[in-house]
């Protein structure tokens, strides 16, 4: 059932399908696609743009904003190309390129993909009205009730979680959506929040010409190992970002003559033309009818297939599940959920039985093998646990770390600065965590992800010979330092 059929005056009041997916972002698309691959019917319900946050306001536009600055910096980091670079970033060209990656906020291409995949589409806002039943309100009036034979999947994403800052409700400020879709470069920008979004957008806008001040209540990227985040902070500082860590805020108010003023807890006041609030996100579970079904609307507990505890029909995946707020991990959860739904529909997996760990119907990697990248310059890439997390989980863990200084990095750029760490489960002699920091280290991450996920024994990993001269030679140096 396509959106065109619904808008042509022939909208039905009742629909029946196998699976209803609320949320047409990347995660919802993957859930619906997997269900269809499994031989079932699916209807996708989306009130906004198909493709969701990642396509239009997060992953794609933010990386499009960052990449030109990284490319320019890379050219300036090598003798020979350095001398050929005479200008600075052309902000208008960067923003226009960013616009192209969002398809100019036009989702017709995504709609074509949904239709070609055989997924039904209803544009509107869905709400659970009973087990396996969803009521969708159209933006232009009217509604349709969709009954699912097997399952409803919540892939509704997350929403910003602004801090309880005095005066925030009284001013106009940027969230991450506004920051990734802005059409002008603010002369002065305050970024509130030292997480991944705050650090990435601080550097992106600084390199586009903003005078940026980053304010963080704790440290920047505090969940990552110290040496890695120090390299990122040094990169931000080199781009002129004024970093204020361990700094509290008292209030925000309109500035004299425009802009904003942010009062800090030390009594000082920061002024800027724009304030960007990037203090985290929370699962978007409100107004879905969960309370009427006796379920929590803050956090839903699930098994590894995404099946909500106490139900045999409701699944939640992606940011909405609140486990790992990363697009790639949400898509992984969606694929597992779609596989489980199809298996349960065929009677191959009982609803009361959790899928086997590491099976295609279980998102087992959520627990211990999550890959993540901070796309600053230098980059920070990590998979699995830090040393502290491993020990907190009861693992007899050790760490081996060193500066990322190999022939490949020396060739990559002059004065390359990087750092690498591996965390080892000493009882099983396998890796449980790996972190890299440095220019372009995100391309090292998948090898680390395979090693952690596959629990490759260290004595076998020793035989994975890195090609010379590449940055991957760091694997050899880490294993040598460990003692192999």
Tab-separated table of C-alpha atoms in Angstrom:
chain	number	residue	atom	x	y	z
A	1	UNK	CA	0.000	0.000	0.000
A	2	UNK	CA	1.759	3.158	-1.138
A	3	UNK	CA	1.435	6.718	0.032
A	4	UNK	CA	0.044	7.737	-3.361
A	5	UNK	CA	-2.905	5.398	-2.898
A	6	UNK	CA	-3.618	6.969	0.481
A	7	UNK	CA	-3.609	10.516	-0.849
A	8	UNK	CA	-5.760	9.842	-3.877
A	9	UNK	CA	-9.028	9.797	-1.922
A	10	UNK	CA	-9.225	5.997	-1.731
A	11	UNK	CA	-7.682	5.560	1.707
A	12	UNK	CA	-8.972	2.469	3.497
A	13	UNK	CA	-9.977	2.657	7.142
A	14	UNK	CA	-8.632	-0.826	7.914
A	15	UNK	CA	-5.492	-2.615	6.773
A	16	UNK	CA	-4.108	-6.034	7.644
A	17	UNK	CA	-0.499	-7.106	7.201
A	18	UNK	CA	2.048	-9.409	8.830
A	19	UNK	CA	4.269	-6.782	10.450
A	20	UNK	CA	3.860	-3.074	11.141
A	21	UNK	CA	7.027	-1.022	11.619
A	22	UNK	CA	6.651	2.373	13.310
A	23	UNK	CA	9.484	4.596	12.112
A	24	UNK	CA	10.806	4.839	8.572
A	25	UNK	CA	14.400	5.734	9.362
A	26	UNK	CA	17.396	3.570	8.542
A	27	UNK	CA	16.557	1.183	11.376
A	28	UNK	CA	12.879	0.841	10.440
A	29	UNK	CA	13.791	0.326	6.798
A	30	UNK	CA	16.117	-2.520	7.766
A	31	UNK	CA	13.497	-4.159	9.980
A	32	UNK	CA	10.845	-4.005	7.265
A	33	UNK	CA	13.279	-5.137	4.584
A	34	UNK	CA	14.396	-8.132	6.615
A	35	UNK	CA	10.786	-9.145	7.282
A	36	UNK	CA	9.997	-9.029	3.561
A	37	UNK	CA	13.121	-11.055	2.778
A	38	UNK	CA	11.791	-13.611	5.242
A	39	UNK	CA	8.615	-14.039	3.193
A	40	UNK	CA	6.259	-11.831	5.201
A	41	UNK	CA	4.368	-8.642	4.383
A	42	UNK	CA	5.277	-5.378	6.102
A	43	UNK	CA	3.933	-1.839	6.297
A	44	UNK	CA	6.219	1.043	7.236
A	45	UNK	CA	4.649	4.000	9.093
A	46	UNK	CA	6.509	7.320	8.980
A	47	UNK	CA	5.274	10.852	9.808
A	48	UNK	CA	8.303	12.673	8.378
A	49	UNK	CA	11.075	11.895	5.892
A	50	UNK	CA	11.783	8.285	5.008
A	51	UNK	CA	15.396	7.629	5.906
A	52	UNK	CA	15.085	9.409	9.227
A	53	UNK	CA	17.570	11.261	11.352
A	54	UNK	CA	20.701	9.608	9.980
A	55	UNK	CA	19.994	10.482	6.362
A	56	UNK	CA	18.936	14.087	6.838
A	57	UNK	CA	20.157	15.511	10.163
A	58	UNK	CA	22.806	13.260	11.690
A	59	UNK	CA	25.274	10.759	10.193
A	60	UNK	CA	25.306	11.876	6.570
A	61	UNK	CA	25.172	15.684	6.856
A	62	UNK	CA	27.516	15.847	9.839
A	63	UNK	CA	30.165	13.746	8.086
A	64	UNK	CA	29.661	15.794	4.914
A	65	UNK	CA	30.400	18.921	6.966
A	66	UNK	CA	33.513	17.345	8.489
A	67	UNK	CA	35.100	15.730	5.439
A	68	UNK	CA	36.245	18.840	3.510
A	69	UNK	CA	38.111	20.167	6.541
A	70	UNK	CA	39.745	16.794	7.113
A	71	UNK	CA	40.785	16.560	3.456
A	72	UNK	CA	42.272	20.060	3.526
A	73	UNK	CA	44.139	19.346	6.762
A	74	UNK	CA	45.465	16.092	5.298
A	75	UNK	CA	46.815	17.909	2.241
A	76	UNK	CA	48.569	20.412	4.518
A	77	UNK	CA	50.112	17.560	6.519
A	78	UNK	CA	52.345	16.278	3.720
A	79	UNK	CA	55.297	18.127	2.188
A	80	UNK	CA	54.669	18.709	-1.495
A	81	UNK	CA	50.899	18.863	-1.279
A	82	UNK	CA	51.230	21.385	1.553
A	83	UNK	CA	52.849	23.876	-0.797
A	84	UNK	CA	50.058	23.449	-3.336
A	85	UNK	CA	47.344	24.476	-0.881
A	86	UNK	CA	46.830	28.206	-0.964
A	87	UNK	CA	43.253	28.779	0.181
A	88	UNK	CA	40.803	27.964	2.924
A	89	UNK	CA	37.534	26.075	2.880
A	90	UNK	CA	34.816	27.519	0.689
A	91	UNK	CA	31.946	27.416	3.155
A	92	UNK	CA	29.224	27.761	0.533
A	93	UNK	CA	30.595	24.825	-1.463
A	94	UNK	CA	30.824	22.722	1.704
A	95	UNK	CA	27.197	23.479	2.586
A	96	UNK	CA	26.022	22.773	-0.954
A	97	UNK	CA	27.852	19.434	-0.947
A	98	UNK	CA	26.252	18.671	2.411
A	99	UNK	CA	22.850	19.452	0.892
A	100	UNK	CA	23.494	16.939	-1.886
A	101	UNK	CA	24.096	14.172	0.652
A	102	UNK	CA	20.717	14.864	2.235
A	103	UNK	CA	19.095	14.835	-1.231
A	104	UNK	CA	18.099	18.400	-0.336
A	105	UNK	CA	15.800	16.914	2.322
A	106	UNK	CA	13.755	15.177	-0.361
A	107	UNK	CA	12.906	11.548	0.411
A	108	UNK	CA	11.440	10.537	-2.971
A	109	UNK	CA	14.424	8.286	-3.630
A	110	UNK	CA	13.908	6.542	-0.313
A	111	UNK	CA	10.205	6.170	-1.110
A	112	UNK	CA	11.103	4.491	-4.391
A	113	UNK	CA	13.341	2.038	-2.505
A	114	UNK	CA	10.523	1.153	-0.101
A	115	UNK	CA	8.112	0.544	-2.976
A	116	UNK	CA	10.641	-1.456	-5.026
A	117	UNK	CA	11.445	-3.629	-2.007
A	118	UNK	CA	7.790	-4.580	-1.671
A	119	UNK	CA	7.203	-2.764	1.605
A	120	UNK	CA	3.908	-0.961	2.160
A	121	UNK	CA	4.076	2.693	3.220
A	122	UNK	CA	1.668	4.769	5.280
A	123	UNK	CA	2.628	8.362	5.963
A	124	UNK	CA	1.328	9.486	9.326
A	125	UNK	CA	1.830	9.227	13.067
A	126	UNK	CA	1.208	5.775	14.534
A	127	UNK	CA	0.034	4.802	17.999
A	128	UNK	CA	-0.551	1.395	19.552
A	129	UNK	CA	-4.221	0.802	20.340
A	130	UNK	CA	-3.980	-2.848	21.342
A	131	UNK	CA	-1.907	-5.974	20.853
A	132	UNK	CA	-0.747	-6.093	17.205
A	133	UNK	CA	-2.855	-3.049	16.377
A	134	UNK	CA	-1.787	0.435	15.296
A	135	UNK	CA	-3.858	3.519	14.542
A	136	UNK	CA	-2.238	5.996	12.159
A	137	UNK	CA	-3.327	9.629	12.058
A	138	UNK	CA	-2.629	11.351	8.749
A	139	UNK	CA	-1.182	14.863	8.860
A	140	UNK	CA	-3.972	16.125	6.620
A	141	UNK	CA	-6.760	14.470	8.615
A	142	UNK	CA	-8.303	11.021	8.782
A	143	UNK	CA	-6.839	7.792	10.065
A	144	UNK	CA	-6.340	4.115	9.347
A	145	UNK	CA	-6.148	1.150	11.724
A	146	UNK	CA	-3.548	-1.467	10.810
A	147	UNK	CA	-3.724	-4.950	12.277
A	148	UNK	CA	-0.577	-7.093	12.300
A	149	UNK	CA	-0.795	-10.867	12.125
A	150	UNK	CA	2.584	-11.347	13.774
A	151	UNK	CA	4.384	-8.296	15.136
A	152	UNK	CA	4.720	-4.557	15.605
A	153	UNK	CA	8.223	-3.105	15.590
A	154	UNK	CA	9.030	0.216	17.251
A	155	UNK	CA	11.860	1.906	15.372
A	156	UNK	CA	10.951	5.444	16.392
A	157	UNK	CA	14.478	6.605	17.128
A	158	UNK	CA	15.422	9.136	19.768
A	159	UNK	CA	14.843	12.791	20.595
A	160	UNK	CA	17.160	15.452	22.059
A	161	UNK	CA	17.522	15.582	25.838
A	162	UNK	CA	18.170	19.269	26.615
A	163	UNK	CA	19.526	20.093	30.075
A	164	UNK	CA	17.443	21.829	32.771
A	165	UNK	CA	19.167	25.138	32.036
A	166	UNK	CA	17.481	28.307	33.263
A	167	UNK	CA	16.279	30.419	30.338
A	168	UNK	CA	16.728	27.745	27.680
A	169	UNK	CA	13.010	27.594	26.920
A	170	UNK	CA	12.971	31.355	26.357
A	171	UNK	CA	15.564	31.543	23.582
A	172	UNK	CA	15.990	30.214	20.084
A	173	UNK	CA	18.853	27.729	19.959
A	174	UNK	CA	20.279	25.051	17.725
A	175	UNK	CA	19.864	21.360	18.350
A	176	UNK	CA	21.861	18.948	16.256
A	177	UNK	CA	19.207	19.106	13.510
A	178	UNK	CA	19.647	22.845	13.102
A	179	UNK	CA	23.429	22.548	13.316
A	180	UNK	CA	23.666	19.970	10.532
A	181	UNK	CA	21.188	21.720	8.227
A	182	UNK	CA	22.206	25.371	8.727
A	183	UNK	CA	22.752	27.444	5.608
A	184	UNK	CA	24.991	30.124	7.120
A	185	UNK	CA	28.157	30.033	9.226
A	186	UNK	CA	27.631	31.802	12.572
A	187	UNK	CA	30.551	34.122	13.428
A	188	UNK	CA	30.518	32.910	17.047
A	189	UNK	CA	29.147	29.588	18.248
A	190	UNK	CA	28.840	28.103	21.741
A	191	UNK	CA	28.523	24.313	21.815
A	192	UNK	CA	27.041	22.897	25.006
A	193	UNK	CA	27.984	19.242	25.386
A	194	UNK	CA	31.262	17.346	25.074
A	195	UNK	CA	29.974	14.091	23.617
A	196	UNK	CA	30.415	12.821	20.086
A	197	UNK	CA	27.958	15.256	18.460
A	198	UNK	CA	29.337	18.232	20.373
A	199	UNK	CA	32.963	17.532	19.515
A	200	UNK	CA	32.324	16.704	15.847
A	201	UNK	CA	30.169	19.773	15.232
A	202	UNK	CA	32.572	22.028	17.146
A	203	UNK	CA	35.354	21.098	14.758
A	204	UNK	CA	33.165	21.205	11.659
A	205	UNK	CA	31.948	24.737	12.316
A	206	UNK	CA	35.354	25.949	13.523
A	207	UNK	CA	36.899	24.847	10.248
A	208	UNK	CA	34.092	26.589	8.367
A	209	UNK	CA	34.992	29.857	10.049
A	210	UNK	CA	33.098	30.046	13.344
A	211	UNK	CA	34.757	31.135	16.563
A	212	UNK	CA	33.720	28.115	18.651
A	213	UNK	CA	33.608	27.650	22.408
A	214	UNK	CA	32.910	24.113	23.630
A	215	UNK	CA	31.464	23.830	27.139
A	216	UNK	CA	31.376	20.407	28.828
A	217	UNK	CA	30.199	19.577	32.340
A	218	UNK	CA	32.770	16.784	32.518
A	219	UNK	CA	35.611	16.025	30.104
A	220	UNK	CA	35.316	15.880	26.342
A	221	UNK	CA	34.497	12.311	25.228
A	222	UNK	CA	34.822	11.180	28.846
A	223	UNK	CA	33.821	7.557	28.137
A	224	UNK	CA	36.859	6.995	25.924
A	225	UNK	CA	40.425	6.260	27.094
A	226	UNK	CA	42.328	9.338	28.266
A	227	UNK	CA	45.226	9.374	25.748
A	228	UNK	CA	42.760	9.056	22.859
A	229	UNK	CA	40.548	11.922	23.950
A	230	UNK	CA	43.588	14.104	24.644
A	231	UNK	CA	44.605	13.743	21.000
A	232	UNK	CA	41.108	14.794	19.909
A	233	UNK	CA	41.170	17.785	22.259
A	234	UNK	CA	44.543	18.815	20.853
A	235	UNK	CA	43.089	18.656	17.348
A	236	UNK	CA	40.153	20.844	18.373
A	237	UNK	CA	42.480	23.347	20.019
A	238	UNK	CA	44.637	23.516	16.878
A	239	UNK	CA	41.497	24.553	14.995
A	240	UNK	CA	40.891	27.361	17.472
A	241	UNK	CA	38.153	25.742	19.561
A	242	UNK	CA	38.086	27.185	23.081
A	243	UNK	CA	37.504	24.074	25.216
A	244	UNK	CA	35.944	24.577	28.665
A	245	UNK	CA	35.834	21.208	30.446
A	246	UNK	CA	34.469	20.496	33.939
A	247	UNK	CA	32.398	23.637	33.557
A	248	UNK	CA	28.836	24.069	34.784
A	249	UNK	CA	26.249	26.500	33.441
A	250	UNK	CA	23.830	28.697	35.394
A	251	UNK	CA	21.619	30.326	32.779
A	252	UNK	CA	21.221	31.386	29.193
A	253	UNK	CA	19.571	34.579	27.976
A	254	UNK	CA	19.236	36.723	24.863
A	255	UNK	CA	22.318	38.796	24.233
A	256	UNK	CA	22.348	42.564	24.025
A	257	UNK	CA	21.787	43.391	20.372
A	258	UNK	CA	21.113	39.769	19.448
A	259	UNK	CA	22.707	36.409	19.945
A	260	UNK	CA	22.924	34.640	23.292
A	261	UNK	CA	24.730	34.933	26.610
A	262	UNK	CA	25.631	31.804	28.580
A	263	UNK	CA	26.360	32.233	32.279
A	264	UNK	CA	28.918	29.805	33.689
A	265	UNK	CA	29.095	28.596	37.268
A	266	UNK	CA	32.318	30.531	37.858
A	267	UNK	CA	30.439	33.788	37.286
A	268	UNK	CA	31.792	34.460	33.803
A	269	UNK	CA	29.580	34.987	30.761
A	270	UNK	CA	30.113	33.706	27.225
A	271	UNK	CA	28.544	35.505	24.272
A	272	UNK	CA	27.857	34.132	20.824
A	273	UNK	CA	25.621	34.481	17.808
A	274	UNK	CA	24.351	30.917	18.193
A	275	UNK	CA	24.058	28.307	20.932
A	276	UNK	CA	24.178	24.632	19.961
A	277	UNK	CA	22.807	22.257	22.613
A	278	UNK	CA	24.216	18.747	22.104
A	279	UNK	CA	23.722	17.145	25.515
A	280	UNK	CA	22.481	13.726	24.459
A	281	UNK	CA	19.337	11.962	23.325
A	282	UNK	CA	16.656	9.751	24.826
A	283	UNK	CA	14.460	7.003	23.271
A	284	UNK	CA	11.394	8.379	21.444
A	285	UNK	CA	8.735	6.260	23.163
A	286	UNK	CA	6.299	8.960	24.298
A	287	UNK	CA	2.793	9.148	22.811
A	288	UNK	CA	2.951	5.647	21.352
A	289	UNK	CA	0.199	4.214	23.568
A	290	UNK	CA	2.562	2.081	25.638
A	291	UNK	CA	1.053	3.137	28.964
A	292	UNK	CA	-2.389	1.999	27.818
A	293	UNK	CA	-0.926	-1.469	27.299
A	294	UNK	CA	0.723	-1.527	30.725
A	295	UNK	CA	4.206	-0.902	29.349
A	296	UNK	CA	6.839	1.681	30.256
A	297	UNK	CA	7.286	4.652	27.943
A	298	UNK	CA	10.826	5.404	29.127
A	299	UNK	CA	12.729	2.154	28.565
A	300	UNK	CA	11.518	-1.219	27.296
A	301	UNK	CA	13.334	-4.380	28.349
A	302	UNK	CA	13.893	-6.888	25.551
A	303	UNK	CA	15.626	-10.115	24.660
A	304	UNK	CA	18.410	-10.082	22.074
A	305	UNK	CA	15.908	-10.274	19.204
A	306	UNK	CA	14.274	-7.038	20.364
A	307	UNK	CA	11.145	-8.769	21.676
A	308	UNK	CA	9.734	-6.742	24.569
A	309	UNK	CA	9.537	-8.638	27.858
A	310	UNK	CA	6.028	-9.824	28.668
A	311	UNK	CA	4.816	-9.739	25.046
A	312	UNK	CA	4.931	-12.132	22.114
A	313	UNK	CA	4.366	-9.498	19.421
A	314	UNK	CA	6.069	-6.182	20.272
A	315	UNK	CA	9.667	-5.460	19.273
A	316	UNK	CA	11.829	-2.365	19.785
A	317	UNK	CA	15.087	-1.674	17.948
A	318	UNK	CA	17.606	1.106	17.360
A	319	UNK	CA	17.702	4.258	19.449
A	320	UNK	CA	14.173	3.524	20.653
A	321	UNK	CA	15.530	0.457	22.473
A	322	UNK	CA	17.980	2.661	24.382
A	323	UNK	CA	20.821	0.141	24.275
A	324	UNK	CA	23.339	1.577	21.819
A	325	UNK	CA	22.426	4.863	20.150
A	326	UNK	CA	24.376	4.268	16.937
A	327	UNK	CA	22.843	3.926	13.481
A	328	UNK	CA	24.883	0.918	12.413
A	329	UNK	CA	24.097	-0.905	15.633
A	330	UNK	CA	20.401	-0.073	15.299
A	331	UNK	CA	20.364	-1.488	11.774
A	332	UNK	CA	22.040	-4.615	13.116
A	333	UNK	CA	19.354	-4.924	15.811
A	334	UNK	CA	16.685	-4.431	13.130
A	335	UNK	CA	18.091	-7.240	11.005
A	336	UNK	CA	18.124	-9.540	14.031
A	337	UNK	CA	14.538	-8.608	14.914
A	338	UNK	CA	13.328	-9.135	11.339
A	339	UNK	CA	15.009	-12.536	11.236
A	340	UNK	CA	13.442	-13.507	14.581
A	341	UNK	CA	9.958	-12.354	13.534
A	342	UNK	CA	10.113	-14.424	10.345
A	343	UNK	CA	11.454	-17.452	12.243
A	344	UNK	CA	8.715	-17.198	14.865
A	345	UNK	CA	6.085	-16.808	12.154
A	346	UNK	CA	7.302	-20.087	10.634
A	347	UNK	CA	7.285	-21.793	14.023
A	348	UNK	CA	11.069	-22.211	14.011
A	349	UNK	CA	11.599	-20.044	17.113
A	350	UNK	CA	9.024	-20.098	19.934
A	351	UNK	CA	7.976	-16.628	21.184
A	352	UNK	CA	8.882	-17.619	24.738
A	353	UNK	CA	12.377	-18.692	23.716
A	354	UNK	CA	15.214	-16.215	23.346
A	355	UNK	CA	17.338	-16.754	20.238
A	356	UNK	CA	20.684	-18.448	20.605
A	357	UNK	CA	23.605	-16.124	21.292
A	358	UNK	CA	25.411	-15.122	18.099
A	359	UNK	CA	22.621	-16.514	15.929
A	360	UNK	CA	21.233	-14.359	13.096
A	361	UNK	CA	18.186	-13.595	15.263
A	362	UNK	CA	20.204	-12.234	18.198
A	363	UNK	CA	21.935	-8.844	18.467
A	364	UNK	CA	24.649	-10.335	20.670
A	365	UNK	CA	27.277	-7.771	19.688
A	366	UNK	CA	25.321	-5.117	21.621
A	367	UNK	CA	26.776	-6.507	24.824
A	368	UNK	CA	30.485	-6.545	24.141
A	369	UNK	CA	31.468	-5.813	20.540
A	370	UNK	CA	30.036	-2.416	19.595
A	371	UNK	CA	32.178	-0.483	17.068
A	372	UNK	CA	32.054	3.299	17.199
A	373	UNK	CA	33.876	6.193	15.534
A	374	UNK	CA	34.257	9.833	16.452
A	375	UNK	CA	34.822	11.514	13.080
A	376	UNK	CA	36.894	14.399	14.371
A	377	UNK	CA	40.392	15.044	13.058
A	378	UNK	CA	42.194	13.108	14.472
A	379	UNK	CA	39.615	10.327	14.549
A	380	UNK	CA	38.831	8.126	17.521
A	381	UNK	CA	37.740	4.543	16.814
A	382	UNK	CA	36.851	1.944	19.430
A	383	UNK	CA	35.234	-1.481	19.658
A	384	UNK	CA	34.290	-3.455	22.749
A	385	UNK	CA	35.276	-2.527	26.269
A	386	UNK	CA	37.743	-0.120	27.798
A	387	UNK	CA	40.015	-1.514	30.525
A	388	UNK	CA	37.780	-0.040	33.212
A	389	UNK	CA	34.627	-1.491	31.655
A	390	UNK	CA	36.197	-4.925	31.296
A	391	UNK	CA	37.261	-5.032	34.925
A	392	UNK	CA	33.854	-3.756	36.031
A	393	UNK	CA	32.364	-6.716	34.142
A	394	UNK	CA	34.508	-9.092	36.161
A	395	UNK	CA	37.067	-9.796	33.448
A	396	UNK	CA	40.695	-10.397	34.428
A	397	UNK	CA	41.840	-7.754	31.958
A	398	UNK	CA	45.141	-6.169	31.011
A	399	UNK	CA	45.915	-3.375	28.601
A	400	UNK	CA	48.688	-2.821	26.113
A	401	UNK	CA	49.054	0.622	24.571
A	402	UNK	CA	51.568	2.659	22.632
A	403	UNK	CA	51.896	5.622	20.337
A	404	UNK	CA	50.818	4.908	16.788
A	405	UNK	CA	54.203	5.275	15.160
A	406	UNK	CA	54.880	2.876	12.280
A	407	UNK	CA	56.160	3.227	8.727
A	408	UNK	CA	52.625	3.489	7.386
A	409	UNK	CA	51.727	6.385	9.663
A	410	UNK	CA	54.969	8.222	8.879
A	411	UNK	CA	54.170	7.956	5.176
A	412	UNK	CA	50.532	8.920	5.739
A	413	UNK	CA	51.385	12.398	7.040
A	414	UNK	CA	54.330	14.350	8.398
A	415	UNK	CA	54.416	14.428	12.209
A	416	UNK	CA	51.609	11.848	12.457
A	417	UNK	CA	50.333	11.588	16.017
A	418	UNK	CA	48.260	8.619	17.126
A	419	UNK	CA	47.643	6.136	19.914
A	420	UNK	CA	46.484	2.538	20.109
A	421	UNK	CA	45.342	0.235	22.889
A	422	UNK	CA	44.194	-3.355	23.156
A	423	UNK	CA	42.424	-4.815	26.179
A	424	UNK	CA	43.012	-8.539	26.757
A	425	UNK	CA	41.000	-11.092	28.707
A	426	UNK	CA	43.941	-12.850	30.349
A	427	UNK	CA	41.950	-15.946	31.260
A	428	UNK	CA	40.833	-16.642	27.691
A	429	UNK	CA	43.673	-14.855	25.847
A	430	UNK	CA	41.346	-12.945	23.537
A	431	UNK	CA	40.755	-9.280	22.855
A	432	UNK	CA	37.756	-7.653	24.548
A	433	UNK	CA	38.468	-4.072	23.454
A	434	UNK	CA	40.552	-2.061	21.002
A	435	UNK	CA	40.929	1.714	20.646
A	436	UNK	CA	42.720	3.756	17.999
A	437	UNK	CA	43.196	7.520	17.820
A	438	UNK	CA	44.804	9.358	14.934
A	439	UNK	CA	44.177	10.514	11.356
A	440	UNK	CA	42.067	8.026	9.371
A	441	UNK	CA	42.131	5.289	12.036
A	442	UNK	CA	38.459	4.501	11.403
A	443	UNK	CA	39.684	2.297	8.545
A	444	UNK	CA	41.456	0.122	11.138
A	445	UNK	CA	38.275	-0.483	13.099
A	446	UNK	CA	36.722	-3.373	11.215
A	447	UNK	CA	39.759	-5.593	11.678
A	448	UNK	CA	39.511	-4.901	15.412
A	449	UNK	CA	35.776	-5.568	15.340
A	450	UNK	CA	36.355	-8.951	13.709
A	451	UNK	CA	39.022	-9.836	16.289
A	452	UNK	CA	36.778	-8.888	19.234
A	453	UNK	CA	33.542	-10.346	17.849
A	454	UNK	CA	35.204	-13.546	16.660
A	455	UNK	CA	37.215	-13.881	19.880
A	456	UNK	CA	40.313	-14.635	17.834
A	457	UNK	CA	42.965	-16.143	20.153
A	458	UNK	CA	46.021	-13.926	20.452
A	459	UNK	CA	48.352	-16.698	19.384
A	460	UNK	CA	46.363	-17.011	16.144
A	461	UNK	CA	46.050	-13.228	15.710
A	462	UNK	CA	49.839	-13.137	15.746
A	463	UNK	CA	49.755	-14.885	12.355
A	464	UNK	CA	47.570	-12.170	10.775
A	465	UNK	CA	50.517	-10.408	9.153
A	466	UNK	CA	49.887	-6.692	8.453
A	467	UNK	CA	50.931	-5.448	5.018
A	468	UNK	CA	53.961	-3.168	4.947
A	469	UNK	CA	54.025	-0.182	4.936
A	470	UNK	CA	50.491	0.457	6.235
A	471	UNK	CA	49.127	1.886	9.448
A	472	UNK	CA	47.822	-1.639	10.173
A	473	UNK	CA	51.379	-2.501	11.220
A	474	UNK	CA	50.307	-1.150	14.608
A	475	UNK	CA	48.727	-4.589	15.196
A	476	UNK	CA	52.175	-6.197	15.072
A	477	UNK	CA	53.642	-3.600	17.432
A	478	UNK	CA	50.815	-4.068	19.962
A	479	UNK	CA	51.201	-7.849	19.945
A	480	UNK	CA	54.975	-7.560	20.244
A	481	UNK	CA	54.664	-5.224	23.200
A	482	UNK	CA	52.191	-7.627	24.772
A	483	UNK	CA	54.859	-10.307	24.579
A	484	UNK	CA	54.101	-12.420	21.537
